[in-house]
PDB file of C-alpha atoms in Angstrom:
ATOM      1  CA  MET W   1     -52.190 -10.229  -6.317  1.00 40.00           C
ATOM      2  CA  PRO W   2     -48.452  -9.335  -5.693  1.00 42.00           C
ATOM      3  CA  GLN W   3     -46.357 -11.905  -4.001  1.00 41.00           C
ATOM      4  CA  SER W   4     -42.937 -11.306  -2.353  1.00 41.00           C
ATOM      5  CA  SER W   5     -40.198 -12.187  -4.403  1.00 44.00           C
ATOM      6  CA  SER W   6     -38.284 -15.387  -3.643  1.00 49.00           C
ATOM      7  CA  GLY W   7     -35.174 -15.384  -1.517  1.00 66.00           C
ATOM      8  CA  PRO W   8     -34.927 -14.955   2.584  1.00 70.00           C
ATOM      9  CA  VAL W   9     -33.705 -11.363   2.147  1.00 69.00           C
ATOM     10  CA  LEU W  10     -36.275  -9.792  -0.202  1.00 74.00           C
ATOM     11  CA  GLN W  11     -38.700 -11.726   1.706  1.00 75.00           C
ATOM     12  CA  LEU W  12     -37.718  -9.981   4.996  1.00 70.00           C
ATOM     13  CA  LEU W  13     -37.404  -6.807   3.346  1.00 72.00           C
ATOM     14  CA  ALA W  14     -41.099  -6.994   1.798  1.00 77.00           C
ATOM     15  CA  SER W  15     -42.253  -7.955   5.178  1.00 76.00           C
ATOM     16  CA  GLY W  16     -40.826  -4.983   6.759  1.00 72.00           C
ATOM     17  CA  LEU W  17     -41.927  -2.605   3.953  1.00 76.00           C
ATOM     18  CA  GLN W  18     -45.354  -3.826   4.384  1.00 82.00           C
ATOM     19  CA  ARG W  19     -45.192  -3.031   8.396  1.00 79.00           C
ATOM     20  CA  TRP W  20     -43.977   0.434   7.417  1.00 76.00           C
ATOM     21  CA  ILE W  21     -46.384   1.163   4.903  1.00 82.00           C
ATOM     22  CA  ARG W  22     -49.231   0.323   7.460  1.00 84.00           C
ATOM     23  CA  SER W  23     -47.459   2.569   9.810  1.00 82.00           C
ATOM     24  CA  GLN W  24     -47.959   5.372   7.587  1.00 81.00           C
ATOM     25  CA  CYS W  25     -51.790   4.740   7.451  1.00 87.00           C
ATOM     26  CA  ASP W  26     -54.554   5.466   9.664  1.00 89.00           C
ATOM     27  CA  SER W  27     -55.609   1.866   9.186  1.00 91.00           C
ATOM     28  CA  ALA W  28     -55.558  -0.947   6.477  1.00 91.00           C
ATOM     29  CA  GLU W  29     -57.333  -4.212   6.186  1.00 91.00           C
ATOM     30  CA  GLU W  30     -55.018  -5.758   3.075  1.00 92.00           C
ATOM     31  CA  ILE W  31     -51.746  -4.717   1.718  1.00 91.00           C
ATOM     32  CA  ASN W  32     -49.720  -7.111  -0.724  1.00 90.00           C
ATOM     33  CA  LEU W  33     -46.252  -5.767  -1.879  1.00 88.00           C
ATOM     34  CA  ALA W  34     -43.943  -7.444  -4.629  1.00 86.00           C
ATOM     35  CA  LEU W  35     -40.273  -6.308  -4.835  1.00 84.00           C
ATOM     36  CA  LYS W  36     -38.682  -6.512  -8.358  1.00 84.00           C
ATOM     37  CA  GLY W  37     -34.961  -7.368  -8.408  1.00 78.00           C
ATOM     38  CA  SER W  38     -32.401  -9.626  -6.615  1.00 78.00           C
ATOM     39  CA  ALA W  39     -30.967  -9.803  -3.131  1.00 74.00           C
ATOM     40  CA  LEU W  40     -27.391  -8.854  -4.987  1.00 79.00           C
ATOM     41  CA  GLU W  41     -28.941  -5.915  -6.437  1.00 78.00           C
ATOM     42  CA  LEU W  42     -30.367  -4.782  -3.241  1.00 74.00           C
ATOM     43  CA  LEU W  43     -26.702  -5.222  -1.472  1.00 74.00           C
ATOM     44  CA  ARG W  44     -25.613  -2.993  -4.096  1.00 77.00           C
ATOM     45  CA  GLY W  45     -27.881  -0.193  -3.390  1.00 75.00           C
ATOM     46  CA  ARG W  46     -30.672  -0.745  -6.199  1.00 80.00           C
ATOM     47  CA  LEU W  47     -34.069  -2.141  -6.615  1.00 80.00           C
ATOM     48  CA  GLN W  48     -35.691  -2.267  -9.616  1.00 84.00           C
ATOM     49  CA  GLY W  49     -38.923  -1.411  -8.521  1.00 86.00           C
ATOM     50  CA  VAL W  50     -41.958  -2.182  -6.000  1.00 88.00           C
ATOM     51  CA  SER W  51     -45.752  -3.034  -6.982  1.00 91.00           C
ATOM     52  CA  LEU W  52     -48.323  -2.584  -4.295  1.00 91.00           C
ATOM     53  CA  GLU W  53     -52.106  -3.747  -4.023  1.00 94.00           C
ATOM     54  CA  ALA W  54     -53.976  -2.464  -1.060  1.00 94.00           C
ATOM     55  CA  ARG W  55     -57.689  -2.609  -0.154  1.00 95.00           C
ATOM     56  CA  LYS W  56     -59.771  -0.562   2.462  1.00 95.00           C
ATOM     57  CA  VAL W  57     -56.920   1.606   3.543  1.00 94.00           C
ATOM     58  CA  SER W  58     -57.323   4.825   5.220  1.00 93.00           C
ATOM     59  CA  PHE W  59     -54.466   7.434   4.489  1.00 88.00           C
ATOM     60  CA  GLU W  60     -54.591  10.935   6.100  1.00 87.00           C
ATOM     61  CA  GLN W  61     -58.275  10.196   6.786  1.00 89.00           C
ATOM     62  CA  LEU W  62     -59.179   9.511   3.211  1.00 92.00           C
ATOM     63  CA  PRO W  63     -60.764   5.976   2.922  1.00 93.00           C
ATOM     64  CA  LEU W  64     -59.498   4.067  -0.433  1.00 95.00           C
ATOM     65  CA  MET W  65     -61.676   1.037  -1.234  1.00 96.00           C
ATOM     66  CA  ARG W  66     -58.449  -0.137  -3.406  1.00 95.00           C
ATOM     67  CA  ALA W  67     -54.862   1.095  -4.665  1.00 95.00           C
ATOM     68  CA  GLU W  68     -52.696  -0.332  -7.084  1.00 96.00           C
ATOM     69  CA  ILE W  69     -49.239   1.595  -7.474  1.00 94.00           C
ATOM     70  CA  GLU W  70     -46.207   0.705  -9.054  1.00 94.00           C
ATOM     71  CA  CYS W  71     -42.684   2.501  -8.829  1.00 89.00           C
ATOM     72  CA  GLY W  72     -39.635   2.042 -10.956  1.00 84.00           C
ATOM     73  CA  ALA W  73     -35.920   1.714  -9.955  1.00 83.00           C
ATOM     74  CA  LEU W  74     -34.910   2.829  -6.322  1.00 81.00           C
ATOM     75  CA  LYS W  75     -31.540   3.652  -4.671  1.00 80.00           C
ATOM     76  CA  ALA W  76     -31.941   2.082  -1.335  1.00 74.00           C
ATOM     77  CA  THR W  77     -29.487   0.932   1.519  1.00 73.00           C
ATOM     78  CA  LEU W  78     -29.974  -2.220   3.478  1.00 68.00           C
ATOM     79  CA  ARG W  79     -30.576  -1.859   7.063  1.00 70.00           C
ATOM     80  CA  PRO W  80     -30.569  -5.483   8.771  1.00 65.00           C
ATOM     81  CA  GLY W  81     -30.578  -3.967  12.333  1.00 68.00           C
ATOM     82  CA  GLN W  82     -33.940  -1.872  11.699  1.00 67.00           C
ATOM     83  CA  PRO W  83     -36.435  -4.579  11.310  1.00 61.00           C
ATOM     84  CA  ASN W  84     -39.331  -2.243  11.172  1.00 60.00           C
ATOM     85  CA  GLN W  85     -37.537  -0.364   8.288  1.00 64.00           C
ATOM     86  CA  PRO W  86     -35.133  -2.628   6.853  1.00 64.00           C
ATOM     87  CA  VAL W  87     -34.304  -0.411   3.514  1.00 67.00           C
ATOM     88  CA  GLN W  88     -33.685   3.268   3.816  1.00 70.00           C
ATOM     89  CA  LEU W  89     -34.713   4.743   0.552  1.00 72.00           C
ATOM     90  CA  GLN W  90     -31.964   7.359  -0.765  1.00 74.00           C
ATOM     91  CA  ASP W  91     -33.846   9.972  -3.316  1.00 80.00           C
ATOM     92  CA  PRO W  92     -37.285  11.021  -4.159  1.00 83.00           C
ATOM     93  CA  PHE W  93     -39.056   8.755  -6.207  1.00 84.00           C
ATOM     94  CA  SER W  94     -42.013   8.475  -8.765  1.00 88.00           C
ATOM     95  CA  ILE W  95     -45.021   6.501  -8.377  1.00 91.00           C
ATOM     96  CA  GLU W  96     -48.068   5.823 -10.431  1.00 96.00           C
ATOM     97  CA  GLY W  97     -51.389   3.746 -10.303  1.00 97.00           C
ATOM     98  CA  GLU W  98     -54.981   3.967  -9.694  1.00 97.00           C
ATOM     99  CA  VAL W  99     -56.783   4.351  -6.440  1.00 96.00           C
ATOM    100  CA  VAL W 100     -60.494   3.855  -5.909  1.00 97.00           C
ATOM    101  CA  LEU W 101     -62.731   5.603  -3.290  1.00 97.00           C
ATOM    102  CA  ALA W 102     -66.437   4.666  -2.805  1.00 96.00           C
ATOM    103  CA  GLY W 103     -68.790   7.494  -2.892  1.00 95.00           C
ATOM    104  CA  GLN W 104     -70.239   6.564   0.548  1.00 95.00           C
ATOM    105  CA  ASP W 105     -66.585   6.643   2.028  1.00 95.00           C
ATOM    106  CA  LEU W 106     -66.001  10.138   0.419  1.00 95.00           C
ATOM    107  CA  ASN W 107     -69.007  11.630   1.778  1.00 95.00           C
ATOM    108  CA  GLN W 108     -68.114  10.509   5.160  1.00 94.00           C
ATOM    109  CA  ALA W 109     -64.626  12.021   4.873  1.00 95.00           C
ATOM    110  CA  LEU W 110     -65.984  15.295   3.579  1.00 94.00           C
ATOM    111  CA  ALA W 111     -67.822  15.153   6.993  1.00 91.00           C
ATOM    112  CA  SER W 112     -64.406  15.112   8.959  1.00 92.00           C
ATOM    113  CA  ASP W 113     -62.623  17.729  10.278  1.00 92.00           C
ATOM    114  CA  ARG W 114     -59.691  17.055   8.244  1.00 93.00           C
ATOM    115  CA  TRP W 115     -61.747  17.162   4.689  1.00 95.00           C
ATOM    116  CA  ARG W 116     -64.559  19.228   5.838  1.00 94.00           C
ATOM    117  CA  TRP W 117     -62.957  22.435   3.988  1.00 95.00           C
ATOM    118  CA  LEU W 118     -62.967  20.744   0.598  1.00 95.00           C
ATOM    119  CA  GLY W 119     -66.812  19.592   0.724  1.00 94.00           C
ATOM    120  CA  ASP W 120     -67.617  23.237   1.756  1.00 93.00           C
ATOM    121  CA  LEU W 121     -65.404  24.216  -1.055  1.00 95.00           C
ATOM    122  CA  LEU W 122     -67.363  22.267  -3.398  1.00 95.00           C
ATOM    123  CA  ALA W 123     -70.927  23.723  -2.082  1.00 93.00           C
ATOM    124  CA  GLU W 124     -69.679  27.289  -2.082  1.00 94.00           C
ATOM    125  CA  GLN W 125     -67.698  27.575  -5.359  1.00 94.00           C
ATOM    126  CA  LEU W 126     -70.285  25.138  -7.466  1.00 94.00           C
ATOM    127  CA  MET W 127     -73.541  26.017  -5.591  1.00 92.00           C
ATOM    128  CA  GLY W 128     -73.102  29.410  -3.771  1.00 90.00           C
ATOM    129  CA  LEU W 129     -74.148  27.648  -0.471  1.00 89.00           C
ATOM    130  CA  THR W 130     -72.623  26.265   2.368  1.00 87.00           C
ATOM    131  CA  PRO W 131     -72.044  23.955   4.250  1.00 89.00           C
ATOM    132  CA  LEU W 132     -72.184  20.841   2.171  1.00 93.00           C
ATOM    133  CA  ARG W 133     -74.995  18.357   3.475  1.00 93.00           C
ATOM    134  CA  SER W 134     -74.063  15.244   1.371  1.00 95.00           C
ATOM    135  CA  LEU W 135     -72.087  14.131  -1.719  1.00 96.00           C
ATOM    136  CA  VAL W 136     -73.506  10.962  -3.500  1.00 96.00           C
ATOM    137  CA  ILE W 137     -71.997   9.516  -6.832  1.00 96.00           C
ATOM    138  CA  ASP W 138     -74.802   8.250  -9.218  1.00 96.00           C
ATOM    139  CA  ASN W 139     -73.285   6.258 -11.990  1.00 92.00           C
ATOM    140  CA  ASP W 140     -71.124   8.731 -13.547  1.00 94.00           C
ATOM    141  CA  GLN W 141     -72.462  11.762 -12.002  1.00 96.00           C
ATOM    142  CA  LEU W 142     -71.855  13.586  -8.745  1.00 97.00           C
ATOM    143  CA  VAL W 143     -74.683  14.734  -6.765  1.00 97.00           C
ATOM    144  CA  LEU W 144     -74.226  17.478  -3.988  1.00 96.00           C
ATOM    145  CA  THR W 145     -76.562  18.747  -1.618  1.00 95.00           C
ATOM    146  CA  ALA W 146     -76.676  21.638   0.359  1.00 92.00           C
ATOM    147  CA  ASP W 147     -79.145  23.467   2.864  1.00 86.00           C
ATOM    148  CA  VAL W 148     -80.745  26.552   2.246  1.00 84.00           C
ATOM    149  CA  ILE W 149     -80.434  29.475   5.290  1.00 77.00           C
ATOM    150  CA  THR W 150     -84.428  30.038   4.939  1.00 74.00           C
ATOM    151  CA  GLY W 151     -85.173  26.781   5.944  1.00 69.00           C
ATOM    152  CA  LYS W 152     -86.543  25.382   2.658  1.00 79.00           C
ATOM    153  CA  ASP W 153     -85.889  22.153   0.959  1.00 86.00           C
ATOM    154  CA  PRO W 154     -82.141  21.394   0.384  1.00 89.00           C
ATOM    155  CA  ILE W 155     -80.704  22.149  -2.899  1.00 91.00           C
ATOM    156  CA  LYS W 156     -78.991  19.267  -5.230  1.00 94.00           C
ATOM    157  CA  ARG W 157     -76.769  19.717  -8.260  1.00 95.00           C
ATOM    158  CA  ARG W 158     -75.097  17.308 -10.737  1.00 97.00           C
ATOM    159  CA  PHE W 159     -71.688  17.653 -11.997  1.00 97.00           C
ATOM    160  CA  ARG W 160     -69.445  15.327 -13.855  1.00 97.00           C
ATOM    161  CA  LEU W 161     -65.677  14.868 -13.234  1.00 96.00           C
ATOM    162  CA  CYS W 162     -62.723  14.669 -15.511  1.00 97.00           C
ATOM    163  CA  ALA W 163     -58.717  15.161 -15.257  1.00 98.00           C
ATOM    164  CA  ASP W 164     -57.375  18.674 -16.233  1.00 97.00           C
ATOM    165  CA  GLN W 165     -54.246  20.418 -15.704  1.00 96.00           C
ATOM    166  CA  GLY W 166     -52.906  17.715 -13.250  1.00 96.00           C
ATOM    167  CA  THR W 167     -55.929  17.938 -11.064  1.00 97.00           C
ATOM    168  CA  ILE W 168     -59.420  16.995 -10.852  1.00 97.00           C
ATOM    169  CA  ARG W 169     -62.252  19.462 -12.558  1.00 97.00           C
ATOM    170  CA  VAL W 170     -65.654  19.468 -11.446  1.00 97.00           C
ATOM    171  CA  ASP W 171     -68.335  20.451 -14.139  1.00 97.00           C
ATOM    172  CA  HIS W 172     -71.917  21.543 -13.748  1.00 95.00           C
ATOM    173  CA  CYS W 173     -74.142  19.395 -15.711  1.00 95.00           C
ATOM    174  CA  ASP W 174     -76.781  22.001 -16.280  1.00 90.00           C
ATOM    175  CA  ALA W 175     -74.517  25.327 -16.428  1.00 88.00           C
ATOM    176  CA  GLU W 176     -71.235  26.645 -17.481  1.00 87.00           C
ATOM    177  CA  GLU W 177     -69.580  26.648 -13.964  1.00 87.00           C
ATOM    178  CA  SER W 178     -66.437  24.360 -13.250  1.00 94.00           C
ATOM    179  CA  LEU W 179     -64.064  24.353 -10.924  1.00 96.00           C
ATOM    180  CA  LEU W 180     -60.382  22.762 -10.473  1.00 97.00           C
ATOM    181  CA  LEU W 181     -59.504  21.560  -7.145  1.00 96.00           C
ATOM    182  CA  PRO W 182     -56.743  22.396  -5.299  1.00 95.00           C
ATOM    183  CA  MET W 183     -53.994  19.589  -5.516  1.00 94.00           C
ATOM    184  CA  ASP W 184     -50.635  18.774  -3.758  1.00 92.00           C
ATOM    185  CA  PRO W 185     -47.635  19.839  -6.519  1.00 93.00           C
ATOM    186  CA  ASN W 186     -46.443  16.310  -5.798  1.00 92.00           C
ATOM    187  CA  ILE W 187     -49.416  14.810  -7.060  1.00 94.00           C
ATOM    188  CA  GLN W 188     -50.750  14.766 -10.635  1.00 97.00           C
ATOM    189  CA  ILE W 189     -54.094  13.550 -11.988  1.00 97.00           C
ATOM    190  CA  ASN W 190     -54.056  11.977 -15.358  1.00 98.00           C
ATOM    191  CA  ALA W 191     -57.515  10.616 -15.508  1.00 98.00           C
ATOM    192  CA  ALA W 192     -60.557  10.665 -13.494  1.00 98.00           C
ATOM    193  CA  ARG W 193     -64.017   8.895 -13.486  1.00 96.00           C
ATOM    194  CA  LEU W 194     -67.117   8.033 -11.688  1.00 97.00           C
ATOM    195  CA  GLN W 195     -68.606   4.780 -12.330  1.00 93.00           C
ATOM    196  CA  GLY W 196     -70.900   2.272 -10.248  1.00 91.00           C
ATOM    197  CA  GLY W 197     -70.841   4.610  -7.088  1.00 94.00           C
ATOM    198  CA  GLN W 198     -66.784   4.805  -6.865  1.00 96.00           C
ATOM    199  CA  LEU W 199     -64.351   7.562  -7.867  1.00 97.00           C
ATOM    200  CA  VAL W 200     -61.560   6.193  -9.749  1.00 98.00           C
ATOM    201  CA  LEU W 201     -58.530   8.194 -10.195  1.00 97.00           C
ATOM    202  CA  ASN W 202     -55.237   7.436 -12.441  1.00 98.00           C
ATOM    203  CA  GLY W 203     -52.210   9.347 -11.732  1.00 97.00           C
ATOM    204  CA  GLN W 204     -48.616   9.680 -10.447  1.00 96.00           C
ATOM    205  CA  ALA W 205     -46.768  11.287  -7.307  1.00 93.00           C
ATOM    206  CA  THR W 206     -43.097  12.083  -6.273  1.00 88.00           C
ATOM    207  CA  VAL W 207     -42.603  10.403  -2.859  1.00 82.00           C
ATOM    208  CA  GLN W 208     -40.062  12.125  -0.512  1.00 77.00           C
ATOM    209  CA  PRO W 209     -38.318   9.397   1.610  1.00 70.00           C
TER     210      PRO W 209
END
């Protein structure tokens, strides 16, 4: 796991950044942060980069089992009088890495007020039914279930995922239907796969400090 760089200045900064990252999350069980660079570089307004590992983090009500993120050189101003945010990042910067979501957690998220619209979009566009009853990841396939208005047995359909045009494409296993998920323009998905009941995404994003 990443460890804070040696030196009291960078250790203090890493601790403050961890607190700031936690404040941006709904909840976070474990966050490990490593700074790349030296105290002298920081005093000159520059960091070589940051590496982050997090486990069981909820961000915007989206539960992440694991996240591994890195970024390159950053322009920063040291703020020793602000212990909760001891550094001010100057310009937008890019991050890249991998996040993992468990199928069970994703199913619960799609039932929440924040993300219900996405579950209903999947059901309506891919199955012609709404609302979505459940989502299950079965090995490398996504199983969606939706209720039928007539009260008959719910409908189940299987899908596969891949990255396409910077977002996630959902392909029907037994038909030609597919759906490109709406994506924040600051986020680009480079790879998407299902395995062992989990959704694994690799990509990059632009962060506005």
